Amino acid sequence: SFLQMDGKRLKITKAKVAEQKIDAGKSEVIGSTTLLIGTKKGTLIPLRVQPESKKEMDVEEFLRGRR
């Protein structure tokens, strides 16, 4: 699955379904370690991502680099 974040393409390589609901097309950072992504079918919590032109990493590492 892919999405645009901060103007760049982000590939989600591993995720789980969240109980919390957010609007489709929206994303929300909880604390400094959790990213929620709203979809038409529910909310995802990405566990592993691959930013455009970078190596695959845990979402916590990705969020630390976004600051």
Short mmCIF file of N, CA and C in Angstrom, two decimals:
data_model
loop_
_atom_site.label_atom_id
_atom_site.label_comp_id
_atom_site.label_asym_id
_atom_site.label_seq_id
_atom_site.Cartn_x
_atom_site.Cartn_y
_atom_site.Cartn_z
N SER A 1 0.83 -1.18 0.00
CA SER A 1 0.00 0.00 0.00
C SER A 1 0.89 1.25 0.00
N PHE A 2 0.48 2.27 -0.70
CA PHE A 2 1.24 3.51 -0.80
C PHE A 2 0.38 4.69 -0.37
N LEU A 3 1.04 5.76 0.09
CA LEU A 3 0.36 7.01 0.36
C LEU A 3 1.34 8.15 0.19
N GLN A 4 0.82 9.36 0.10
CA GLN A 4 1.64 10.56 0.02
C GLN A 4 1.71 11.16 1.42
N MET A 5 2.92 11.44 1.88
CA MET A 5 3.09 12.07 3.19
C MET A 5 4.22 13.08 3.07
N ASP A 6 3.96 14.30 3.48
CA ASP A 6 4.95 15.38 3.37
C ASP A 6 5.42 15.55 1.93
N GLY A 7 4.53 15.31 0.97
CA GLY A 7 4.85 15.48 -0.45
C GLY A 7 5.68 14.37 -1.05
N LYS A 8 5.89 13.28 -0.29
CA LYS A 8 6.68 12.16 -0.80
C LYS A 8 5.90 10.87 -0.67
N ARG A 9 6.24 9.91 -1.52
CA ARG A 9 5.57 8.62 -1.52
C ARG A 9 6.09 7.75 -0.38
N LEU A 10 5.18 7.12 0.36
CA LEU A 10 5.52 6.26 1.47
C LEU A 10 4.85 4.91 1.25
N LYS A 11 5.66 3.85 1.24
CA LYS A 11 5.15 2.50 1.06
C LYS A 11 4.99 1.86 2.45
N ILE A 12 3.81 1.31 2.71
CA ILE A 12 3.56 0.61 3.96
C ILE A 12 3.81 -0.87 3.69
N THR A 13 4.79 -1.45 4.38
CA THR A 13 5.15 -2.84 4.14
C THR A 13 4.57 -3.79 5.17
N LYS A 14 4.22 -3.27 6.36
CA LYS A 14 3.59 -4.09 7.39
C LYS A 14 2.71 -3.18 8.24
N ALA A 15 1.48 -3.63 8.51
CA ALA A 15 0.54 -2.80 9.28
C ALA A 15 -0.45 -3.69 10.02
N LYS A 16 -1.13 -3.08 10.98
CA LYS A 16 -2.23 -3.77 11.65
C LYS A 16 -3.44 -2.83 11.67
N VAL A 17 -4.59 -3.39 11.92
CA VAL A 17 -5.84 -2.61 11.96
C VAL A 17 -5.99 -1.99 13.34
N ALA A 18 -6.37 -0.72 13.36
CA ALA A 18 -6.57 0.00 14.63
C ALA A 18 -8.04 -0.03 15.01
N GLU A 19 -8.30 0.01 16.30
CA GLU A 19 -9.68 0.11 16.78
C GLU A 19 -10.17 1.56 16.68
N GLN A 20 -9.26 2.50 16.88
CA GLN A 20 -9.60 3.93 16.79
C GLN A 20 -9.92 4.28 15.34
N LYS A 21 -10.92 5.10 15.12
CA LYS A 21 -11.32 5.49 13.77
C LYS A 21 -10.92 6.94 13.50
N ILE A 22 -10.33 7.17 12.32
CA ILE A 22 -10.10 8.53 11.84
C ILE A 22 -10.60 8.61 10.41
N ASP A 23 -10.83 9.80 9.92
CA ASP A 23 -11.39 9.99 8.58
C ASP A 23 -10.47 9.45 7.50
N ALA A 24 -11.07 8.91 6.44
CA ALA A 24 -10.31 8.41 5.29
C ALA A 24 -9.48 9.54 4.69
N GLY A 25 -8.24 9.23 4.36
CA GLY A 25 -7.36 10.21 3.76
C GLY A 25 -6.59 11.05 4.76
N LYS A 26 -6.87 10.87 6.04
CA LYS A 26 -6.19 11.64 7.09
C LYS A 26 -5.15 10.76 7.77
N SER A 27 -4.15 11.40 8.36
CA SER A 27 -3.17 10.68 9.17
C SER A 27 -2.98 11.45 10.47
N GLU A 28 -2.58 10.72 11.51
CA GLU A 28 -2.43 11.32 12.83
C GLU A 28 -1.28 10.62 13.54
N VAL A 29 -0.40 11.40 14.16
CA VAL A 29 0.70 10.83 14.95
C VAL A 29 0.29 10.86 16.41
N ILE A 30 0.42 9.71 17.06
CA ILE A 30 0.09 9.58 18.48
C ILE A 30 1.41 9.42 19.23
N GLY A 31 1.67 10.35 20.16
CA GLY A 31 2.96 10.32 20.86
C GLY A 31 4.07 10.51 19.83
N SER A 32 5.14 9.77 19.98
CA SER A 32 6.23 9.87 19.00
C SER A 32 6.49 8.53 18.33
N THR A 33 5.60 7.54 18.57
CA THR A 33 5.88 6.20 18.06
C THR A 33 4.77 5.57 17.21
N THR A 34 3.60 6.20 17.17
CA THR A 34 2.47 5.57 16.48
C THR A 34 1.89 6.50 15.42
N LEU A 35 1.68 5.93 14.25
CA LEU A 35 1.07 6.65 13.14
C LEU A 35 -0.25 5.97 12.80
N LEU A 36 -1.32 6.73 12.71
CA LEU A 36 -2.62 6.21 12.30
C LEU A 36 -2.94 6.76 10.92
N ILE A 37 -3.47 5.90 10.05
CA ILE A 37 -3.83 6.31 8.70
C ILE A 37 -5.27 5.88 8.44
N GLY A 38 -6.13 6.84 8.14
CA GLY A 38 -7.53 6.56 7.86
C GLY A 38 -7.72 6.09 6.43
N THR A 39 -8.50 5.03 6.26
CA THR A 39 -8.86 4.51 4.95
C THR A 39 -10.37 4.39 4.86
N LYS A 40 -10.88 4.09 3.67
CA LYS A 40 -12.32 3.92 3.51
C LYS A 40 -12.86 2.76 4.33
N LYS A 41 -12.01 1.74 4.57
CA LYS A 41 -12.45 0.54 5.27
C LYS A 41 -12.08 0.52 6.74
N GLY A 42 -11.40 1.55 7.24
CA GLY A 42 -11.00 1.58 8.64
C GLY A 42 -9.71 2.35 8.83
N THR A 43 -9.03 2.08 9.93
CA THR A 43 -7.80 2.79 10.26
C THR A 43 -6.65 1.80 10.38
N LEU A 44 -5.51 2.16 9.78
CA LEU A 44 -4.32 1.32 9.83
C LEU A 44 -3.28 1.93 10.77
N ILE A 45 -2.51 1.04 11.41
CA ILE A 45 -1.33 1.43 12.16
C ILE A 45 -0.14 0.80 11.43
N PRO A 46 0.60 1.59 10.66
CA PRO A 46 1.78 1.04 9.99
C PRO A 46 2.84 0.61 11.01
N LEU A 47 3.45 -0.53 10.78
CA LEU A 47 4.52 -1.01 11.64
C LEU A 47 5.88 -0.86 10.96
N ARG A 48 5.90 -1.09 9.63
CA ARG A 48 7.12 -0.94 8.82
C ARG A 48 6.76 -0.13 7.59
N VAL A 49 7.64 0.80 7.22
CA VAL A 49 7.41 1.65 6.06
C VAL A 49 8.69 1.79 5.26
N GLN A 50 8.54 2.22 4.00
CA GLN A 50 9.69 2.51 3.15
C GLN A 50 9.45 3.86 2.49
N PRO A 51 10.14 4.90 3.01
CA PRO A 51 10.02 6.22 2.38
C PRO A 51 10.63 6.20 0.98
N GLU A 52 10.18 7.11 0.14
CA GLU A 52 10.68 7.24 -1.22
C GLU A 52 12.21 7.35 -1.22
N SER A 53 12.88 6.52 -2.01
CA SER A 53 14.34 6.51 -2.17
C SER A 53 15.10 6.17 -0.89
N LYS A 54 14.47 5.48 0.05
CA LYS A 54 15.13 5.08 1.30
C LYS A 54 14.88 3.61 1.58
N LYS A 55 15.57 3.09 2.59
CA LYS A 55 15.40 1.69 2.97
C LYS A 55 14.17 1.52 3.86
N GLU A 56 13.68 0.29 3.91
CA GLU A 56 12.56 -0.03 4.78
C GLU A 56 12.98 0.15 6.24
N MET A 57 12.05 0.63 7.07
CA MET A 57 12.37 0.88 8.48
C MET A 57 11.12 0.75 9.34
N ASP A 58 11.33 0.63 10.66
CA ASP A 58 10.22 0.65 11.61
C ASP A 58 9.59 2.03 11.59
N VAL A 59 8.31 2.11 11.85
CA VAL A 59 7.61 3.39 11.80
C VAL A 59 8.17 4.37 12.85
N GLU A 60 8.65 3.86 13.99
CA GLU A 60 9.23 4.74 15.01
C GLU A 60 10.45 5.48 14.45
N GLU A 61 11.30 4.76 13.71
CA GLU A 61 12.48 5.37 13.10
C GLU A 61 12.06 6.42 12.07
N PHE A 62 11.04 6.11 11.28
CA PHE A 62 10.53 7.06 10.29
C PHE A 62 10.03 8.33 10.97
N LEU A 63 9.26 8.18 12.04
CA LEU A 63 8.71 9.34 12.74
C LEU A 63 9.80 10.19 13.38
N ARG A 64 10.85 9.56 13.92
CA ARG A 64 11.97 10.32 14.48
C ARG A 64 12.64 11.18 13.40
N GLY A 65 12.76 10.65 12.20
CA GLY A 65 13.38 11.37 11.11
C GLY A 65 12.53 12.48 10.51
N ARG A 66 11.23 12.47 10.76
CA ARG A 66 10.31 13.49 10.21
C ARG A 66 10.38 14.79 10.96
N ARG A 67 10.86 14.82 12.17
CA ARG A 67 10.84 16.03 13.01
C ARG A 67 11.67 17.13 12.45
#
